[in-house]
């Protein structure tokens, strides 16, 4: 971690606790003044003075730490509209007593918002939150509110003195994750508005504890008032002293704080030292038990389930908190809360059986939050693209699909592997969670180059690619023969055809169970506006299948002119067959014929 | 004109686009990129995703409204100046059109059955504070 501050100056630094603040703002009455800037120090409430020094960076040798100067209460936030005019009420006593919100805000009309009030305080120690300062002194100054989520449910935002080493990075991630942020304008000592949050937890688990915190500008120069120190509630770290390093904006015209937030803050700009600092302890962890009078709480429940989404377990030994990483409060198979990493993509090598990946699948709302399924359960079918296999669970003997029924918010564990097809370069595959025939959650899977394995060569194959005169009017023809090892049954199995070049996929199509019309179990066919397909069982000799595919409205513009090699793969049930073909083109490169 | 205390214009960009199909034939289009997710969480303004194929389009607003229609205006792409007109075109989209995933950097939508296989395009749009904005347009091949 960062170097500890070793320069601790008190009287020698000549800190002047002036009775006349440099800025005539009542909020700063009695606050210590920085002799270099003649401005009040920005000190978090209840925390000691930690000043970055001449280099402007926290955690370096020139930092000033003065544990005799403790920040007072300058602003407080209340949720639920509890502040009237005279007395600042206490915050919620815990998440269970906090206003309930549905995750999602305005997105898709799935969520809700909570009202907030940011109140300027005189910092008096009695009452604990001070007395409201309702004068015009900070009129038009903008306030920025943040919502943080107690992802691990330990009752704090950020690392505490009692955090175990394996938990510290998780708790740092809480501090680096805004689940909502919004601006508001102070008028007569109060800024009001509403805030939505993007994260929630299943209501059956008690929802997700949220802390609403924030800061405000106090400068003298409109419109941004950035020429003064910020004031803030408790925060899980120190933010840069310069307002422009926290939030940007334009400095012309009348201000409208309720707009797009030009957030400049990043993970590298905040100061979140390791807990138990020998000079100043652990001042930044924000509790969710109502004991911090400067912040308030919300309880965020996930919205209604729309389908399923994907995550992976976290290795706490190697996890490192980073700005933008998304962790989700999921529910494990035993009904306990389990923090997982949200994943949109994974990678697999094209090496056949082995080197699998395990993913967790859970009922999710529109924003991907784990949520409770509807009464009656949530029925999902996982469907894998042709280059991917679902190894486990396997209740139906079909590696390309797997039905899952969610009777609770608990996730299911799924093991994925490549389908054993050879890959040159990379192949883009996917796993989708299908609900009532409609894709919901999607996991992108990149298959990296490899020889594959586990697939048998087609007994024969030819292909033709013809470029038409109009885009989307090209023609693809494929003829293949593959052996029937006795396991093939087109009536009860999914089938997939993949045609690809070194540059990527030319065509890939899956045919679900029952999508092929059967004629006495000897000939199977499929037809739609673009595609004609016939699959014929051999009448005599070694058992084989012959497949003929025609697609007359395909877009081949991405296929290199005069392509030299083509790969054709057919998967049906557990059987996987592939063959590489050499292609020759006509003089105009409008027609390519490919054969072994 | 009031100036934003923060950013003054939506930031729209598409960095990647993917398509997927279920065995029943439903198709989804997903994009990765930026589209002021955090702001739209807090307050509404017209913003979302358009998938178009020739003159046929479907518009997925992030407030949940999904509209489908046809217009020669989209056949040659969508300019930012065309966004106000686009917002007034179309009617409720056919099944199974829906927005299936919304993340801070990703949107996935399900297409109505009225789209053909083949080439299509995707673009993000927004209308904010009197201005109109579109992202880069990305081509996809619908299965």
XYZ file of C-alpha atoms in Angstrom:
739
model
C 0.000 0.000 0.000
C 0.975 3.561 -0.035
C 3.750 4.915 2.095
C 2.497 6.007 5.442
C 2.523 9.620 6.333
C 5.511 10.254 8.543
C 5.332 13.999 8.826
C 3.019 14.894 11.699
C 2.996 18.622 12.430
C 0.790 20.282 14.983
C 1.764 23.589 16.495
C 4.893 23.896 14.334
C 2.755 24.010 11.195
C 1.142 27.143 12.673
C -2.362 26.069 11.970
C -4.508 28.990 12.674
C -7.856 28.286 14.203
C -9.136 31.674 13.364
C -12.343 33.079 14.657
C -12.670 34.802 11.322
C -12.949 32.198 8.521
C -11.392 33.145 5.232
C -14.702 32.615 3.536
C -17.654 34.288 5.202
C -19.770 31.171 5.108
C -21.466 30.222 8.370
C -20.866 26.570 7.531
C -17.172 27.211 8.138
C -17.567 29.068 11.435
C -14.843 27.843 13.776
C -13.256 25.603 11.147
C -9.457 25.530 10.877
C -7.899 27.575 8.100
C -5.139 26.546 5.722
C -2.541 29.335 6.074
C -1.311 28.719 2.533
C -4.660 29.264 0.846
C -6.539 31.187 3.559
C -9.383 28.812 2.936
C -10.934 26.389 5.404
C -9.513 22.907 5.171
C -11.694 20.254 3.595
C -11.942 17.686 6.365
C -14.400 14.811 6.418
C -16.695 14.805 9.466
C -15.280 12.864 12.355
C -11.999 12.306 10.506
C -8.658 13.977 11.162
C -7.087 16.511 8.863
C -5.265 14.706 6.085
C -3.754 17.139 3.611
C -1.879 16.092 0.468
C 0.897 18.631 0.797
C 2.766 20.466 -1.905
C 2.754 17.578 -4.374
C -1.037 17.442 -4.215
C -1.024 13.675 -3.806
C -2.317 11.782 -0.820
C -0.224 9.036 0.689
C 3.148 10.586 -0.081
C 5.940 11.847 2.146
C 4.780 15.466 2.301
C 1.257 14.685 3.555
C 0.110 16.610 6.569
C -1.852 14.652 9.169
C -3.158 16.355 12.279
C -5.214 14.122 14.513
C -5.991 17.096 16.747
C -8.058 18.655 14.000
C -11.224 16.642 13.537
C -13.798 17.560 10.913
C -17.168 18.757 12.094
C -20.535 18.201 10.453
C -21.011 20.573 7.527
C -23.735 18.833 5.539
C -26.041 15.915 6.183
C -28.236 13.866 3.891
C -31.652 12.498 4.697
C -33.687 10.073 2.593
C -37.417 9.643 2.676
C -38.214 13.348 3.038
C -37.885 13.358 6.829
C -36.453 16.884 7.256
C -38.991 19.605 7.846
C -37.509 22.976 8.836
C -36.141 23.214 12.360
C -34.554 20.024 13.552
C -32.415 17.677 11.505
C -33.909 14.250 12.185
C -31.722 11.216 12.763
C -30.933 8.918 9.857
C -32.490 5.483 9.491
C -31.386 3.213 12.327
C -30.470 0.466 9.912
C -31.200 -0.963 6.485
C -34.361 -2.613 7.765
C -35.758 0.790 8.743
C -34.640 2.571 5.584
C -36.894 3.595 2.712
C -37.308 0.835 0.153
C -36.351 1.468 -3.444
C -36.505 -0.756 -6.519
C -33.245 -0.932 -8.464
C -33.322 0.535 -11.928
C -34.403 4.125 -11.530
C -35.818 5.437 -14.774
C -34.370 2.646 -16.898
C -37.145 0.775 -18.628
C -39.591 2.006 -16.007
C -38.584 -0.969 -13.887
C -37.249 0.850 -10.858
C -38.104 3.667 -8.511
C -36.383 6.638 -6.927
C -36.071 7.903 -3.395
C -36.335 11.526 -2.328
C -33.314 13.061 -0.640
C -32.539 16.241 1.230
C -29.037 17.600 1.646
C -29.013 20.002 4.578
C -26.302 22.471 5.495
C -25.394 22.233 9.187
C -23.711 24.574 11.643
C -21.670 21.662 12.983
C -22.802 22.046 16.562
C -22.160 18.949 18.606
C -25.614 19.059 20.136
C -27.734 17.892 18.512
C -25.407 15.384 16.882
C -26.130 16.507 13.324
C -25.928 20.181 14.272
C -28.538 22.792 13.524
C -29.696 23.546 9.993
C -28.302 26.661 8.335
C -31.210 27.777 6.190
C -29.885 31.109 5.006
C -28.951 32.073 1.436
C -25.180 31.806 1.917
C -24.732 28.717 -0.238
C -27.531 29.400 -2.699
C -26.881 28.068 -6.221
C -23.968 25.926 -5.103
C -24.144 22.471 -6.566
C -24.135 19.289 -4.565
C -23.132 15.872 -5.835
C -24.694 12.855 -4.154
C -23.375 9.315 -4.349
C -25.010 6.007 -3.509
C -22.763 3.188 -2.293
C -23.848 -0.434 -1.821
C -22.919 -2.723 1.053
C -22.031 -5.510 -1.348
C -20.742 -7.996 1.208
C -23.408 -7.235 3.788
C -20.964 -6.536 6.602
C -22.694 -3.311 7.604
C -20.004 -0.944 6.290
C -18.963 0.725 3.089
C -15.235 0.231 2.728
C -12.608 -1.597 4.803
C -12.841 -1.431 8.595
C -10.313 -1.971 11.325
C -11.655 -5.491 11.731
C -11.520 -6.429 8.039
C -9.643 -9.623 7.291
C -6.959 -9.415 4.600
C -9.083 -11.505 2.221
C -11.984 -9.076 2.566
C -10.186 -5.778 2.143
C -10.222 -5.738 -1.655
C -13.916 -6.620 -1.709
C -14.615 -3.756 0.655
C -12.463 -1.421 -1.399
C -14.648 -2.396 -4.353
C -17.702 -1.177 -2.432
C -16.042 2.193 -2.054
C -15.068 2.345 -5.741
C -18.552 1.501 -6.991
C -21.190 4.190 -7.403
C -24.586 2.586 -7.731
C -26.125 6.013 -8.298
C -25.005 9.609 -8.517
C -26.982 12.778 -9.036
C -26.562 16.501 -8.705
C -28.741 19.033 -6.917
C -28.676 22.730 -6.152
C -28.653 24.244 -2.680
C -31.331 26.818 -1.963
C -31.696 28.299 1.514
C -29.533 25.617 3.023
C -31.217 22.616 1.457
C -30.787 20.710 -1.797
C -33.581 18.329 -2.728
C -34.187 15.797 -5.417
C -34.555 12.106 -6.035
C -31.976 9.387 -6.564
C -32.188 6.040 -8.305
C -29.765 3.154 -7.909
C -28.618 0.523 -10.374
C -28.071 -2.286 -7.900
C -30.343 -4.314 -5.718
C -30.564 -7.682 -4.050
C -33.471 -10.129 -3.919
C -36.190 -8.938 -1.581
C -36.231 -12.437 -0.084
C -32.703 -11.807 1.249
C -33.591 -8.436 2.753
C -32.533 -6.284 -0.177
C -29.262 -4.415 -0.538
C -28.104 -1.808 1.992
C -27.333 1.529 0.348
C -25.584 4.572 1.831
C -26.387 7.973 0.330
C -23.513 10.400 0.834
C -22.206 13.446 -0.949
C -20.449 16.769 -1.083
C -21.109 20.354 -2.055
C -19.309 23.348 -3.478
C -18.789 26.469 -1.367
C -16.835 28.833 -3.563
C -17.611 32.455 -4.297
C -17.445 32.612 -8.085
C -20.441 31.560 -10.161
C -21.382 29.434 -11.930
C -19.469 26.440 -10.689
C -18.363 27.986 -7.344
C -15.267 25.851 -7.624
C -12.959 28.378 -6.003
C -13.655 27.220 -2.487
C -13.202 24.050 -0.473
C -15.774 21.323 -0.704
C -17.818 20.192 2.224
C -18.945 16.604 2.486
C -20.687 13.967 4.493
C -18.736 10.942 5.563
C -17.222 9.282 2.517
C -15.378 5.947 2.222
C -12.260 7.791 1.032
C -10.815 11.247 0.519
C -11.613 12.879 -2.792
C -9.342 15.370 -4.575
C -9.356 18.847 -3.087
C -9.857 20.415 -6.495
C -13.510 20.395 -7.444
C -12.701 20.047 -11.116
C -11.041 16.718 -10.380
C -14.340 15.439 -8.994
C -16.947 16.868 -11.320
C -16.514 18.992 -14.419
C -18.842 21.417 -16.089
C -19.013 24.601 -18.076
C -18.600 27.978 -16.481
C -20.907 30.100 -18.582
C -24.566 30.895 -18.366
C -27.032 30.158 -15.594
C -26.407 26.893 -13.913
C -28.695 23.918 -14.144
C -27.449 21.264 -11.782
C -30.058 18.711 -12.725
C -28.408 17.447 -15.828
C -25.679 15.258 -17.172
C -23.002 14.689 -14.599
C -19.532 15.135 -15.992
C -17.907 12.916 -13.396
C -14.156 13.360 -13.437
C -13.481 11.193 -10.410
C -11.634 7.959 -10.972
C -10.283 5.177 -8.801
C -6.742 6.488 -8.944
C -7.770 9.924 -7.714
C -9.291 8.902 -4.392
C -7.324 8.240 -1.233
C -8.349 4.977 0.391
C -5.472 3.838 2.552
C -5.236 0.439 4.174
C -7.100 0.124 7.470
C -5.340 0.567 10.785
C -3.033 3.311 9.596
C -0.560 3.943 12.450
C -1.096 7.700 12.238
C -4.804 8.029 11.770
C -6.386 4.603 12.146
C -9.390 3.732 9.930
C -11.443 6.897 9.621
C -13.305 6.317 6.355
C -15.523 3.228 6.676
C -19.162 4.345 6.605
C -21.540 2.329 8.808
C -25.085 1.321 7.927
C -26.390 1.213 11.489
C -27.550 4.809 11.769
C -24.588 5.847 13.897
C -23.207 8.216 11.247
C -25.442 11.276 11.383
C -24.140 12.744 8.126
C -25.421 10.041 5.782
C -28.665 8.148 5.362
C -29.735 4.775 4.064
C -31.882 3.030 1.503
C -32.874 -0.596 1.054
C -32.723 -1.576 -2.604
C -34.685 -4.558 -3.852
C -34.018 -5.946 -7.309
C -36.726 -5.429 -9.907
C -38.870 -8.165 -11.422
C -37.136 -11.041 -13.190
C -36.920 -10.751 -16.979
C -34.655 -13.740 -17.563
C -31.313 -15.009 -16.405
C -27.839 -13.567 -16.279
C -24.322 -14.812 -15.687
C -21.562 -14.477 -13.130
C -18.537 -16.215 -11.733
C -17.229 -16.885 -8.266
C -14.666 -14.479 -6.868
C -11.244 -15.684 -5.801
C -10.741 -13.444 -2.799
C -7.059 -14.348 -2.643
C -6.383 -12.710 -6.003
C -9.227 -10.225 -6.434
C -8.152 -6.614 -6.800
C -10.677 -3.796 -6.574
C -10.835 -1.677 -9.718
C -12.974 1.187 -10.914
C -15.754 -0.273 -13.066
C -15.717 -3.853 -11.778
C -19.222 -5.074 -11.053
C -19.871 -7.413 -8.135
C -23.357 -8.680 -7.464
C -25.005 -9.896 -4.256
C -26.262 -13.261 -5.447
C -27.679 -16.239 -3.568
C -25.954 -19.607 -3.463
C -27.555 -23.009 -3.601
C -28.151 -23.100 0.130
C -29.936 -19.752 0.130
C -27.044 -17.751 1.560
C -25.862 -14.437 0.181
C -22.803 -14.912 -2.034
C -20.963 -12.069 -3.739
C -20.129 -12.925 -7.342
C -18.522 -11.139 -10.255
C -20.809 -10.160 -13.109
C -19.480 -11.540 -16.383
C -20.470 -10.719 -19.944
C -17.727 -12.701 -21.640
C -15.329 -15.574 -21.059
C -12.657 -17.321 -23.092
C -12.032 -20.967 -23.863
C -9.273 -22.650 -25.839
C -10.174 -24.769 -28.865
C -8.705 -27.925 -27.387
C -11.617 -30.310 -27.079
C -12.485 -31.893 -23.730
C -10.850 -30.248 -20.713
C -9.953 -26.671 -19.759
C -13.550 -25.860 -18.990
C -15.061 -22.733 -17.473
C -17.667 -22.631 -14.715
C -20.298 -19.920 -14.737
C -23.156 -19.160 -12.404
C -26.611 -18.574 -13.851
C -29.236 -16.742 -11.833
C -32.664 -15.108 -12.215
C -32.022 -11.493 -13.114
C -33.827 -8.207 -13.568
C -33.287 -5.936 -16.561
C -30.095 -4.479 -15.072
C -28.657 -7.900 -14.261
C -29.334 -7.854 -10.533
C -30.013 -11.250 -8.953
C -33.674 -11.309 -8.120
C -36.496 -13.534 -6.929
C -38.295 -15.480 -9.659
C -42.019 -14.965 -10.111
C -44.358 -17.214 -8.194
C -44.488 -20.479 -10.037
C -40.804 -20.287 -10.869
C -38.737 -19.068 -13.788
C -38.145 -21.522 -16.636
C -35.053 -20.905 -18.715
C -33.371 -22.902 -21.460
C -29.663 -22.342 -21.921
C -28.745 -22.553 -25.591
C -25.173 -22.708 -26.806
C -23.958 -21.618 -30.208
C -22.407 -24.322 -32.375
C -18.823 -23.942 -31.160
C -19.731 -24.275 -27.500
C -20.869 -27.151 -25.308
C -22.717 -27.302 -22.002
C -20.908 -30.022 -20.086
C -22.901 -29.844 -16.871
C -25.664 -30.034 -15.948
C -26.848 -32.363 -18.658
C -30.333 -33.528 -17.943
C -31.289 -34.092 -21.580
C -28.183 -35.548 -23.232
C -27.959 -32.510 -25.486
C -24.745 -30.524 -25.075
C -26.205 -27.535 -26.892
C -29.141 -26.869 -24.600
C -30.082 -27.246 -20.962
C -33.393 -26.427 -19.249
C -33.160 -24.844 -15.819
C -36.038 -23.998 -13.509
C -35.425 -21.382 -10.840
C -37.708 -21.805 -7.852
C -35.750 -19.245 -5.849
C -33.101 -16.574 -6.330
C -30.330 -19.168 -5.912
C -27.923 -19.497 -8.801
C -27.201 -22.671 -10.751
C -23.713 -23.792 -11.695
C -22.973 -24.502 -15.364
C -19.785 -25.912 -16.872
C -18.874 -24.891 -20.420
C -16.322 -26.205 -22.889
C -15.465 -25.714 -26.548
C -17.239 -28.036 -28.957
C -14.002 -29.525 -30.180
C -13.944 -27.712 -33.517
C -10.623 -26.487 -34.835
C -10.272 -22.705 -34.724
C -7.885 -20.469 -36.618
C -7.655 -17.045 -35.019
C -10.652 -16.737 -32.744
C -14.270 -17.791 -32.916
C -17.094 -15.814 -31.324
C -19.598 -18.086 -29.641
C -22.297 -17.403 -27.091
C -24.586 -18.847 -24.491
C -28.069 -17.379 -24.226
C -30.675 -17.852 -21.554
C -33.954 -18.273 -23.395
C -37.265 -17.602 -21.723
C -40.409 -18.612 -23.606
C -38.413 -18.760 -26.813
C -36.935 -15.279 -26.374
C -33.240 -14.673 -25.624
C -32.673 -12.839 -22.352
C -29.209 -12.934 -20.811
C -26.248 -13.516 -23.053
C -22.693 -14.645 -22.364
C -20.132 -14.066 -25.096
C -17.533 -16.813 -25.384
C -14.328 -16.312 -27.317
C -12.770 -19.541 -28.481
C -9.063 -19.031 -29.010
C -7.049 -20.749 -31.703
C -6.479 -24.432 -31.370
C -6.676 -27.773 -33.069
C -9.937 -28.616 -31.385
C -10.274 -32.255 -30.664
C -13.173 -34.519 -30.122
C -14.597 -33.933 -33.584
C -14.545 -36.436 -36.381
C -13.895 -35.543 -39.997
C -16.834 -35.353 -42.310
C -16.780 -38.184 -44.813
C -17.161 -35.644 -47.563
C -18.168 -32.056 -48.142
C -18.388 -29.415 -50.843
C -19.478 -25.812 -50.674
C -20.206 -23.020 -53.104
C -20.235 -19.307 -52.371
C -21.772 -17.026 -54.987
C -21.825 -13.264 -54.658
C -25.027 -11.749 -55.973
C -25.610 -8.324 -57.424
C -27.288 -6.978 -54.316
C -26.141 -7.015 -50.707
C -27.866 -9.763 -48.817
C -28.629 -11.679 -52.028
C -25.601 -13.923 -52.040
C -25.885 -17.666 -52.220
C -24.386 -20.424 -50.096
C -24.600 -24.094 -50.888
C -23.254 -26.876 -48.667
C -23.234 -30.632 -49.254
C -21.836 -32.940 -46.560
C -21.781 -36.597 -45.644
C -21.143 -37.831 -42.116
C -21.193 -41.170 -40.385
C -24.044 -42.223 -38.154
C -22.559 -43.844 -35.065
C -26.006 -44.925 -33.963
C -26.553 -41.897 -31.735
C -27.949 -39.578 -34.399
C -31.658 -38.825 -34.258
C -32.580 -35.558 -36.005
C -36.109 -35.803 -34.636
C -34.986 -35.423 -31.026
C -31.663 -33.584 -31.225
C -30.529 -30.095 -32.024
C -28.368 -29.658 -35.085
C -25.962 -26.923 -35.965
C -24.077 -26.060 -39.113
C -21.055 -23.770 -39.102
C -19.251 -22.553 -42.190
C -16.210 -20.409 -41.504
C -13.013 -19.045 -42.938
C -9.831 -17.993 -41.156
C -11.388 -14.529 -40.933
C -14.424 -15.724 -39.065
C -17.874 -17.148 -39.429
C -19.548 -17.220 -42.845
C -22.702 -18.938 -41.716
C -23.915 -20.592 -38.573
C -27.375 -21.824 -37.862
C -28.916 -23.968 -35.158
C -31.979 -26.097 -35.715
C -33.829 -26.799 -32.494
C -35.510 -30.008 -31.457
C -38.587 -30.547 -33.581
C -37.702 -27.889 -36.138
C -36.943 -30.460 -38.858
C -39.873 -31.995 -40.667
C -39.530 -35.777 -40.737
C -40.650 -38.038 -43.544
C -40.858 -41.493 -42.056
C -37.608 -40.922 -40.182
C -35.646 -41.220 -43.429
C -35.608 -37.678 -44.704
C -35.634 -34.555 -42.576
C -36.203 -31.126 -44.007
C -36.346 -27.473 -43.044
C -37.496 -24.512 -45.061
C -37.897 -20.788 -44.440
C -37.698 -17.712 -46.661
C -33.906 -17.965 -46.916
C -33.018 -21.573 -46.218
C -33.672 -24.981 -47.714
C -32.215 -27.969 -45.884
C -32.480 -31.714 -46.423
C -30.973 -34.410 -44.254
C -31.225 -37.910 -45.721
C -30.436 -41.187 -43.987
C -28.545 -43.667 -46.175
C -30.659 -46.496 -47.515
C -27.923 -49.065 -47.779
C -24.272 -49.587 -46.985
C -22.552 -48.024 -43.967
C -24.969 -45.822 -42.023
C -24.468 -42.219 -43.014
C -26.372 -38.985 -43.328
C -26.236 -36.661 -46.306
C -26.928 -33.024 -45.660
C -27.743 -30.413 -48.296
C -28.174 -26.774 -47.371
C -29.065 -23.853 -49.622
C -29.308 -20.245 -48.461
C -30.159 -17.809 -51.220
C -30.300 -14.576 -49.197
C -27.083 -14.510 -47.284
C -24.644 -11.622 -46.957
C -21.152 -12.797 -47.990
C -19.621 -9.329 -48.167
C -17.417 -10.109 -45.172
C -15.929 -13.182 -46.907
C -12.594 -12.328 -48.519
C -12.738 -12.360 -52.306
C -11.148 -15.518 -53.646
C -11.126 -17.163 -50.232
C -8.612 -20.021 -50.168
C -9.916 -22.271 -47.397
C -13.279 -22.933 -45.841
C -14.253 -25.035 -42.841
C -17.574 -26.851 -42.634
C -18.787 -28.324 -39.348
C -21.948 -30.209 -38.538
C -22.996 -30.970 -34.984
C -25.970 -33.104 -34.129
C -26.597 -34.288 -30.603
C -23.220 -35.171 -29.154
C -21.715 -35.840 -32.572
C -19.351 -33.266 -33.992
C -17.926 -33.444 -37.519
C -15.694 -31.049 -39.377
C -13.751 -30.801 -42.617
C -11.489 -28.180 -44.146
C -11.952 -27.432 -47.834
C -9.809 -25.749 -50.452
C -11.553 -23.183 -52.594
C -11.030 -21.999 -56.137
C -12.701 -18.915 -57.527
C -13.725 -17.811 -60.994
C -11.919 -14.980 -62.701
C -14.158 -12.330 -61.165
C -14.032 -13.919 -57.722
C -17.820 -13.928 -57.659
C -18.105 -17.708 -57.428
C -16.006 -19.985 -55.240
C -16.195 -23.749 -55.259
C -14.731 -25.561 -52.263
C -13.839 -29.230 -51.945
C -11.516 -31.416 -49.844
C -29.703 28.446 -22.770
C -28.994 26.995 -19.399
C -25.635 25.351 -19.196
C -25.248 22.036 -17.509
C -23.466 21.979 -14.243
C -21.843 18.879 -15.617
C -21.434 17.570 -19.120
C -23.452 19.308 -21.786
C -23.859 16.573 -24.363
C -24.551 12.856 -24.223
C -21.574 10.698 -25.082
C -22.640 7.945 -27.473
C -20.401 5.293 -28.955
C -20.621 1.649 -29.986
C -17.446 -0.361 -29.556
C -18.819 -3.791 -30.457
C -21.996 -5.443 -31.651
C -23.085 -9.064 -31.508
C -26.053 -11.078 -32.624
C -27.533 -14.269 -31.220
C -30.459 -16.485 -32.063
C -32.513 -18.878 -30.042
C -33.556 -22.217 -31.486
C -37.068 -20.868 -31.909
C -35.748 -18.242 -34.320
C -35.872 -15.192 -32.049
C -32.847 -12.998 -32.569
C -31.115 -10.581 -30.282
C -28.706 -7.774 -31.031
C -26.307 -6.576 -28.366
C -24.001 -3.591 -28.314
C -21.178 -2.586 -26.030
C -20.429 1.101 -25.685
C -21.343 4.280 -23.877
C -24.741 5.916 -23.625
C -24.966 7.952 -20.387
C -26.340 5.007 -18.425
C -25.750 6.688 -15.084
C -27.551 9.883 -16.082
C -30.517 8.043 -17.598
C -30.830 6.161 -14.314
C -31.665 9.477 -12.661
C -33.756 11.359 -15.189
C -35.321 10.752 -18.542
C -34.578 12.126 -21.932
C -35.129 10.376 -25.256
C -32.253 7.959 -25.697
C -31.777 4.409 -26.818
C -30.914 2.095 -29.655
C -32.153 1.785 -33.233
C -31.772 -1.305 -35.378
C -32.537 -0.689 -39.019
C -32.533 -2.732 -42.198
C -33.208 -0.801 -45.354
C -36.088 1.507 -44.533
C -37.365 -0.755 -41.753
C -36.415 0.176 -38.206
C -37.144 -0.611 -34.614
C -36.325 1.904 -31.888
C -35.740 0.828 -28.300
C -35.985 3.785 -25.953
C -34.359 3.237 -22.605
C -37.569 4.321 -20.893
C -39.072 1.032 -22.065
C -40.927 2.194 -25.175
C -40.278 0.078 -28.294
C -41.440 1.435 -31.645
C -41.251 -0.080 -35.117
C -41.826 1.429 -38.512
C -40.594 2.132 -42.003
C -39.181 5.327 -43.422
C -36.949 6.146 -46.357
C -35.181 8.507 -43.994
C -33.313 5.632 -42.330
C -32.435 3.766 -45.511
C -29.179 5.673 -45.938
C -28.300 5.806 -42.280
C -29.454 8.041 -39.437
C -28.065 11.529 -38.948
C -28.293 13.422 -35.697
C -30.536 15.970 -37.414
C -32.984 13.192 -38.195
C -33.444 12.120 -34.578
C -36.370 14.479 -33.825
C -38.277 13.104 -36.809
C -37.378 9.550 -35.885
C -38.858 10.032 -32.432
C -42.252 10.668 -34.018
C -42.267 7.717 -36.386
C -43.640 4.228 -35.969
C -45.976 2.340 -33.691
C -45.704 -0.351 -31.042
C -43.254 -3.007 -32.180
C -44.318 -6.542 -33.017
C -43.483 -9.485 -30.808
C -41.103 -10.574 -29.491
C -39.383 -7.173 -29.464
C -38.074 -6.317 -26.012
C -35.049 -4.947 -24.225
C -33.518 -7.943 -22.520
C -30.332 -6.584 -20.926
C -29.264 -3.157 -19.749
C -25.859 -2.646 -18.176
C -23.673 0.397 -17.681
C -21.868 -0.427 -20.942
C -24.126 -2.841 -22.771
C -27.611 -3.054 -24.237
C -29.207 -6.201 -25.652
C -32.490 -6.107 -27.507
C -34.673 -8.759 -29.085
C -35.826 -8.047 -32.625
C -39.386 -8.287 -33.846
C -40.005 -11.158 -36.233
C -40.403 -8.673 -39.075
C -36.657 -8.344 -39.671
C -35.083 -10.427 -42.420
C -31.866 -12.360 -42.179
C -28.880 -10.521 -43.492
C -27.275 -7.151 -43.077
C -28.643 -4.623 -40.613
C -27.254 -1.622 -38.755
C -27.302 -0.435 -35.163
C -26.955 3.081 -33.806
C -27.441 4.822 -30.464
C -29.382 8.068 -30.297
C -30.264 10.780 -27.811
C -32.154 14.061 -27.743
C -31.107 16.373 -24.929
C -31.481 20.034 -24.149
C -32.480 20.966 -27.675
C -29.732 18.927 -29.312
C -29.765 15.591 -31.108
C -27.004 13.024 -31.075
C -26.186 9.711 -32.710
C -23.313 7.327 -32.245
C -21.276 5.610 -34.882
C -23.338 3.096 -36.825
C -22.240 -0.548 -36.718
C -23.247 -3.273 -39.158
C -24.436 -6.703 -38.060
C -25.469 -9.826 -39.938
C -28.761 -11.178 -38.690
C -29.114 -14.953 -38.696
